[in-house]
CSV table of N, CA and C and ligand atoms in Angstrom, one decimal:
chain,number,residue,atom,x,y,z
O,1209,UNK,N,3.3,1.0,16.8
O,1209,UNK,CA,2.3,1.1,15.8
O,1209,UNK,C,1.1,0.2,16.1
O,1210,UNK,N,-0.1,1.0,15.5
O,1210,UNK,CA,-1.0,-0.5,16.4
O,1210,UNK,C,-2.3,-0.5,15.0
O,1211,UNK,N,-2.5,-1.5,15.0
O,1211,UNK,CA,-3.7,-1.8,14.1
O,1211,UNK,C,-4.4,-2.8,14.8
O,1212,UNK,N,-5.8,-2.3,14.1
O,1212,UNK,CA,-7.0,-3.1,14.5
O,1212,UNK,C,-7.4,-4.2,14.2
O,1213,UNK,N,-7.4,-5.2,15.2
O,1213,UNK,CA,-7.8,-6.4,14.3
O,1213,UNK,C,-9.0,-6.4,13.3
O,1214,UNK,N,-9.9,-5.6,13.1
O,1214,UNK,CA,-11.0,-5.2,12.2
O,1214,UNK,C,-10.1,-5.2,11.0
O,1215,UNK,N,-9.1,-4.5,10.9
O,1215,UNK,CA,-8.9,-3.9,9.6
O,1215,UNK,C,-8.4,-5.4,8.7
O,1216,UNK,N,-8.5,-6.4,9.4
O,1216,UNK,CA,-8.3,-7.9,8.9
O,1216,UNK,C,-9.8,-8.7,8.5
O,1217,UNK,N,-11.0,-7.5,8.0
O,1217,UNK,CA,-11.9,-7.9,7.1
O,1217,UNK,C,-13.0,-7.0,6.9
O,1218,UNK,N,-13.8,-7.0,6.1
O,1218,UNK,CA,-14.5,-5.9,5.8
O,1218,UNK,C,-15.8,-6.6,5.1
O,1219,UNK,N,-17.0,-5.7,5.5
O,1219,UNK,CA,-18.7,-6.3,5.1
O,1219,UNK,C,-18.9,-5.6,3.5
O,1220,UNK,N,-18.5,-6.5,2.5
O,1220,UNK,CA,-19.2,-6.7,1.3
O,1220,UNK,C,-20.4,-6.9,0.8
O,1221,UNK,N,-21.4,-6.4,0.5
O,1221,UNK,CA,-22.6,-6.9,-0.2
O,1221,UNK,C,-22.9,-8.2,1.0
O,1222,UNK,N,-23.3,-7.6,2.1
O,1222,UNK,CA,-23.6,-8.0,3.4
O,1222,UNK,C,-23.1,-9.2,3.6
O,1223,UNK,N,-21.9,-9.7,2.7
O,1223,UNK,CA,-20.7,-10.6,3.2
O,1223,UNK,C,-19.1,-10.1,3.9
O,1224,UNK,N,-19.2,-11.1,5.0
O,1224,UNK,CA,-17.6,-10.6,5.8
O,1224,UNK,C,-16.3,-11.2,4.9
O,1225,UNK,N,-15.5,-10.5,4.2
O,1225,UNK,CA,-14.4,-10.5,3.3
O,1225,UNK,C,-13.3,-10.3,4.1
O,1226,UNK,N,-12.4,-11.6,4.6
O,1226,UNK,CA,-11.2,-11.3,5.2
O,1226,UNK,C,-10.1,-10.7,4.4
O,1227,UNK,N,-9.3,-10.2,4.5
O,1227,UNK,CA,-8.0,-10.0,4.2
O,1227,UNK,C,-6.8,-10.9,4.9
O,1228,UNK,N,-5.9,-10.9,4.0
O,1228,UNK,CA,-4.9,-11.9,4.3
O,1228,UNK,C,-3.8,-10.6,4.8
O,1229,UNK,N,-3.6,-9.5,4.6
O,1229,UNK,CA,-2.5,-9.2,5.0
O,1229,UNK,C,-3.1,-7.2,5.2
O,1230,UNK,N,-2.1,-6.6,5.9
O,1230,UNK,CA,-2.1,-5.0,6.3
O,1230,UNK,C,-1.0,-4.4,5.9
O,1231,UNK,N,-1.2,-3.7,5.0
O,1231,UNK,CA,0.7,-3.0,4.9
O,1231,UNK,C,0.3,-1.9,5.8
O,1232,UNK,N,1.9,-1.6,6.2
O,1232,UNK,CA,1.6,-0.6,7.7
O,1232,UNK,C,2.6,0.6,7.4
O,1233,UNK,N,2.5,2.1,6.8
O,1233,UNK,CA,3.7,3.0,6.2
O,1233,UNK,C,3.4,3.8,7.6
O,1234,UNK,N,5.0,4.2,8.1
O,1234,UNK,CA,4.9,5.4,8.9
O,1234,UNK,C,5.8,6.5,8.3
O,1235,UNK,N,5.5,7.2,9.2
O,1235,UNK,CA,6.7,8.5,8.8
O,1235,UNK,C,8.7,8.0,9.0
O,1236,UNK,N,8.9,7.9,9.9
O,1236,UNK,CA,10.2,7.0,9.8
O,1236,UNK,C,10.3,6.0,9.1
O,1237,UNK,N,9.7,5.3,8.5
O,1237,UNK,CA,10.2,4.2,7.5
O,1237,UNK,C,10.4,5.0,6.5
O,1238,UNK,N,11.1,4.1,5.4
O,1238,UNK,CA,11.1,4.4,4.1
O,1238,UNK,C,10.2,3.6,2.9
O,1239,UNK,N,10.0,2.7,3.8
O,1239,UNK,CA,9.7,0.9,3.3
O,1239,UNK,C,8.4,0.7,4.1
O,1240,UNK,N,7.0,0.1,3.8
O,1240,UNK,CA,6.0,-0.2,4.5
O,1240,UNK,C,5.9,-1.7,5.1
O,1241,UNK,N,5.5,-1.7,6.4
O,1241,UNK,CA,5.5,-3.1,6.8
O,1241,UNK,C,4.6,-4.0,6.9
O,1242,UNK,N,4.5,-5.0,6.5
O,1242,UNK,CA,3.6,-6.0,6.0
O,1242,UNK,C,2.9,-6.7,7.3
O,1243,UNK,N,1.8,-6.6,7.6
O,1243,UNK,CA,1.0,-7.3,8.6
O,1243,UNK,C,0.2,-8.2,8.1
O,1244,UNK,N,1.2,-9.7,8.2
O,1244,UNK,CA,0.2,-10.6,7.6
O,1244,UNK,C,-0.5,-11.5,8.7
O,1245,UNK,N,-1.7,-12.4,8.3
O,1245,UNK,CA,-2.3,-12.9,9.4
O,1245,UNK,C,-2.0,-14.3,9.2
O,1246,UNK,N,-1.5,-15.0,9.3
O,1246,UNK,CA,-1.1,-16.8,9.5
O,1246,UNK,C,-2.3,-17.2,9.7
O,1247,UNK,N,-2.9,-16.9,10.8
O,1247,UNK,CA,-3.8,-18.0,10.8
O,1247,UNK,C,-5.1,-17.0,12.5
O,1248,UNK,N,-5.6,-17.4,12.6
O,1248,UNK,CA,-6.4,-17.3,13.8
O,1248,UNK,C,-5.7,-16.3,14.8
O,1249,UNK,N,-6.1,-15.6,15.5
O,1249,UNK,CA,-4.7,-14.7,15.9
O,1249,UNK,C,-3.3,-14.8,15.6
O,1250,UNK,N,-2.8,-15.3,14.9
O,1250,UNK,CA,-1.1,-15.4,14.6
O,1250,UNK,C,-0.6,-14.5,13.7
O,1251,UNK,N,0.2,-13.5,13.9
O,1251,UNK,CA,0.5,-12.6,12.4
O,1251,UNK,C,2.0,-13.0,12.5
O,1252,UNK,N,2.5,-11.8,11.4
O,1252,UNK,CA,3.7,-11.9,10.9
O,1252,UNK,C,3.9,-10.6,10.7
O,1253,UNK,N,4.9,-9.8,11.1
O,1253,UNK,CA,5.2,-8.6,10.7
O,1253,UNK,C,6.7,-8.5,9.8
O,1254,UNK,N,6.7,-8.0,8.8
O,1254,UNK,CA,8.0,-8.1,8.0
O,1254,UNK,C,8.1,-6.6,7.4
O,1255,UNK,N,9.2,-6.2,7.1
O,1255,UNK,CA,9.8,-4.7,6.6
O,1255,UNK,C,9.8,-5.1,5.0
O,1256,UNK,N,9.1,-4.5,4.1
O,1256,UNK,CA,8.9,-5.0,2.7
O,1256,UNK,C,10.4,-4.2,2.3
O,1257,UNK,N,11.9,-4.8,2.6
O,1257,UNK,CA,12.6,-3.7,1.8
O,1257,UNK,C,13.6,-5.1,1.5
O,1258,UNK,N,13.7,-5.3,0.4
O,1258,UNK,CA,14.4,-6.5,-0.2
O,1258,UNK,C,15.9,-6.3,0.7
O,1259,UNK,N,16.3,-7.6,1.3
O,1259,UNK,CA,17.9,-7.7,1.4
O,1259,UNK,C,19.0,-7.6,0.8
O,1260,UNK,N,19.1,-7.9,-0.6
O,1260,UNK,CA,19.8,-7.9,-1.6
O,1260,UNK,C,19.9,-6.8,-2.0
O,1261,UNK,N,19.4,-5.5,-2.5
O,1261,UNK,CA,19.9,-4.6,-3.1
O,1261,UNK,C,19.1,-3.3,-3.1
O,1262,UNK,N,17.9,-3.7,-1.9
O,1262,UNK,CA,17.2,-2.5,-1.0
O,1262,UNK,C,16.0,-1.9,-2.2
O,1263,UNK,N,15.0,-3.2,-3.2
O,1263,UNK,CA,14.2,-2.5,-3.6
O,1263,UNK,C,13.0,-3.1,-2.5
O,1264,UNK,N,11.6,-2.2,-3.0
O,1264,UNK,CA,10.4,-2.4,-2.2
O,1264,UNK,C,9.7,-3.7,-2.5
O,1265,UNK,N,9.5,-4.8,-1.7
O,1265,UNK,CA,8.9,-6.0,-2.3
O,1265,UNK,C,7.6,-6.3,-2.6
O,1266,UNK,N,6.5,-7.0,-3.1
O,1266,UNK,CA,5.6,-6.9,-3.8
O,1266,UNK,C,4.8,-8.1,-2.3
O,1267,UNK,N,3.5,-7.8,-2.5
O,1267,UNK,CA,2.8,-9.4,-1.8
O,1267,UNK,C,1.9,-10.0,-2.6
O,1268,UNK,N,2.3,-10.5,-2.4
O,1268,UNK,CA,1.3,-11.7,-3.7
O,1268,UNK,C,1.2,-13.1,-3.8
O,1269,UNK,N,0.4,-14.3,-3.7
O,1269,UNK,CA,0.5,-15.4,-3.6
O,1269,UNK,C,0.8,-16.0,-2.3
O,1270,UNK,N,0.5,-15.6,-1.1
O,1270,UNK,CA,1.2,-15.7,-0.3
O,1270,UNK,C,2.9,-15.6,0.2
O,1271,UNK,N,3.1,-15.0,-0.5
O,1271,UNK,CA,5.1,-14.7,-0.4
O,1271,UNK,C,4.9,-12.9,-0.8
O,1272,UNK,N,6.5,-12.6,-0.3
O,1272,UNK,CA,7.0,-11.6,-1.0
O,1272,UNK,C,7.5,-11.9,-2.1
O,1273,UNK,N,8.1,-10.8,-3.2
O,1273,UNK,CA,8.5,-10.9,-4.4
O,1273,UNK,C,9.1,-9.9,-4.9
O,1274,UNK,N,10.2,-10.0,-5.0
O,1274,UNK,CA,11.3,-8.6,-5.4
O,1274,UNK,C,11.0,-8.3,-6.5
O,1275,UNK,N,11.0,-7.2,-7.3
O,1275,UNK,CA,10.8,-7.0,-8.6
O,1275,UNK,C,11.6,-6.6,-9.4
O,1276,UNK,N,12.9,-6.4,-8.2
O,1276,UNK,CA,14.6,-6.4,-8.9
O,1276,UNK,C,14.9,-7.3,-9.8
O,1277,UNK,N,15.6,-8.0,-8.7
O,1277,UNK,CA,16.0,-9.5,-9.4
O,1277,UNK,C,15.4,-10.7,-9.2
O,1278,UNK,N,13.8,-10.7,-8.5
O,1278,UNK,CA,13.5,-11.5,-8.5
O,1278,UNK,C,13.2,-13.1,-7.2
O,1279,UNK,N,14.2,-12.2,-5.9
O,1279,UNK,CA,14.3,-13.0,-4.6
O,1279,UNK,C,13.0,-13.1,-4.0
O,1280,UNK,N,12.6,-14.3,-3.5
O,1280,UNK,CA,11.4,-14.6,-3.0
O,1280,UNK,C,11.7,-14.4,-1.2
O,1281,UNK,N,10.7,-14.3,-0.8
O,1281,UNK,CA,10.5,-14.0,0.9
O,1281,UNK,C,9.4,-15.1,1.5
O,1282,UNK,N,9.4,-15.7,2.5
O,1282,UNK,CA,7.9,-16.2,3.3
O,1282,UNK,C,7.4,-15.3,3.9
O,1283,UNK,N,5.9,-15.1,4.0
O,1283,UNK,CA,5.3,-14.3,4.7
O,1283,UNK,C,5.8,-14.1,6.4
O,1284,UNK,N,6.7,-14.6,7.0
O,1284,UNK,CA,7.8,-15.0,8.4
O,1284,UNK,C,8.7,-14.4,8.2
O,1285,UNK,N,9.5,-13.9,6.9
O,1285,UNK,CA,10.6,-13.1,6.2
O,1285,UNK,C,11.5,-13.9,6.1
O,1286,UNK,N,11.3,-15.1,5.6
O,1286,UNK,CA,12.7,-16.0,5.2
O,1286,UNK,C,12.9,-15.7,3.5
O,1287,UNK,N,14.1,-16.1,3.7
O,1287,UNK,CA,14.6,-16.3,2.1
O,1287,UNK,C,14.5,-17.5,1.8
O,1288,UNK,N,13.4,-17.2,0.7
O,1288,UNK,CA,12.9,-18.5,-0.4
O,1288,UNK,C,14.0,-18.9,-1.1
O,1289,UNK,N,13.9,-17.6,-1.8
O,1289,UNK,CA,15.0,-18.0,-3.1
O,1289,UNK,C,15.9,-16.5,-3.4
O,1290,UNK,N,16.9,-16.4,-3.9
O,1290,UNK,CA,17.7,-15.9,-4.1
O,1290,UNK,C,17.6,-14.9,-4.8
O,1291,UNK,N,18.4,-14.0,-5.5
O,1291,UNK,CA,19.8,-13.7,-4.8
O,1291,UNK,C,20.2,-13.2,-3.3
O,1292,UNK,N,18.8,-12.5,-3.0
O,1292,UNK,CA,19.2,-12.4,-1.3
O,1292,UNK,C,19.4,-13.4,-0.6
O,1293,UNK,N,20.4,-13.1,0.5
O,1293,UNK,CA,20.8,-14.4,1.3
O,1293,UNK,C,20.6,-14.2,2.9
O,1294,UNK,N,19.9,-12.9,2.9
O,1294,UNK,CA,19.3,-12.6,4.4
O,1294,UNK,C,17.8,-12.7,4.4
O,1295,UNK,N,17.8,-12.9,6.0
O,1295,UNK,CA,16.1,-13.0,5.7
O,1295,UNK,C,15.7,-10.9,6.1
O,1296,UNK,N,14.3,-10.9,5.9
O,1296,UNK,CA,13.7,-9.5,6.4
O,1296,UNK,C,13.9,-9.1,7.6
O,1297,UNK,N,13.6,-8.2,7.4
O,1297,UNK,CA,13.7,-7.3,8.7
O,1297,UNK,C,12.5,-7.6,9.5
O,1298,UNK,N,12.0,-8.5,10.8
O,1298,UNK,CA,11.1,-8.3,10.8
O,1298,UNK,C,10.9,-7.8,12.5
O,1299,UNK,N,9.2,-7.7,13.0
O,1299,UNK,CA,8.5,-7.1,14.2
O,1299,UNK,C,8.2,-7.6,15.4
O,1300,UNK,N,8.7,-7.5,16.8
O,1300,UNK,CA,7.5,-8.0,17.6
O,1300,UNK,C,6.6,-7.9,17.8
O,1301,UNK,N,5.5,-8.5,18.2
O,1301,UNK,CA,3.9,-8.4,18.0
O,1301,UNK,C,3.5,-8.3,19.5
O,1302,UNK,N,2.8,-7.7,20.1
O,1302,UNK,CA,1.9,-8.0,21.0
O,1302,UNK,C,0.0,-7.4,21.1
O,1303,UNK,N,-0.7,-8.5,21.5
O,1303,UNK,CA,-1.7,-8.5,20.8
O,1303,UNK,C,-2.9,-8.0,22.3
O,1304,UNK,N,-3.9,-7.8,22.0
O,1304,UNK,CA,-5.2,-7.7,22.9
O,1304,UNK,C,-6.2,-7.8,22.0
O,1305,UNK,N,-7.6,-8.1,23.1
O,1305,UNK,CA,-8.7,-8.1,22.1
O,1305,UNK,C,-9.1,-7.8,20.8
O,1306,UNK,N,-8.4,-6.3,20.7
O,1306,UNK,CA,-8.9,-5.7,19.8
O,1306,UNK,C,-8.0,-5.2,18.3
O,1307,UNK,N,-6.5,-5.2,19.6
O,1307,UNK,CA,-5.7,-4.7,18.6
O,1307,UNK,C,-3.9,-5.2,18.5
O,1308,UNK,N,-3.4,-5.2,17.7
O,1308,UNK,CA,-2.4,-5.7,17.8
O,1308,UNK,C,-1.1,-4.4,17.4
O,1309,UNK,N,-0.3,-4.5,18.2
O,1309,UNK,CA,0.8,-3.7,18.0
O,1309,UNK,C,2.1,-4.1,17.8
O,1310,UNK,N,2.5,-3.8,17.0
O,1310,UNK,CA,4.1,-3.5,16.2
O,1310,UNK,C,5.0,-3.2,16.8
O,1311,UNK,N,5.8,-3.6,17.5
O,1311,UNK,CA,7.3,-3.4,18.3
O,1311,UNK,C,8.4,-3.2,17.5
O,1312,UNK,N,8.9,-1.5,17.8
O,1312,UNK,CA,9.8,-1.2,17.3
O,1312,UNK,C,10.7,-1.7,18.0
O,1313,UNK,N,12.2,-2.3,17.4
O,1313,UNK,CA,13.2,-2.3,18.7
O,1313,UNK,C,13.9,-1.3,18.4
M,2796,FES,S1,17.0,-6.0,-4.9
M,2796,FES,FE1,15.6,-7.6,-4.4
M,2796,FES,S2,16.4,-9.3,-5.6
M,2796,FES,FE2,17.8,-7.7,-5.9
């Protein structure tokens, strides 16, 4: 899967408006995958499908957020807080100038 590093901001009322994160849906998932940006080229790819009991997780605040029961995620896919006790599913990254792609394994 490959996305553009462009699609990480957009010209507003002739202001550049970054975005913090890309959700990424393909036809083989069932669950969309979160392309978030850390920092200066650094991302985070994560599978939004909660560990605990397989609902879709929310982004918000910088974290995931289950809307089940409530298990929090880091944008890395660790478990914050509970009741999941695994972390996400997450991507390898490899990047170029322009665009960065998503490693299925
Ligand atoms: S399914 Fe996510 S906390 Fe239960």
């Amino acid at each position: 899967m490959v996305v553009k590093k462009s699609e990480f901001w957009s010209i507003k009322k002739d202001k550049k408006v970054n975005r913090a994160f890309v959700l990424v849906k393909t036809e083989n998932m069932e669950f969309p995958i979160c392309l978030y940006k850390m920092n200066i080229d650094v991302y985070s790819a994560s599978l939004l499908h909660c560990t605990h009991r397989g609902c879709e997780l929310n982004v918000g605040g910088g974290i995931y957020s289950c809307p089940c029961h409530g298990s929090e995620f880091s944008v890395t896919g660790k478990v914050l807080e509970g009741p999941a006790d695994r972390d996400l599913k997450t991507f390898k990254i490899e990047m170029d100038n322009d665009n960065i792609y998503i490693l299925q394994a």
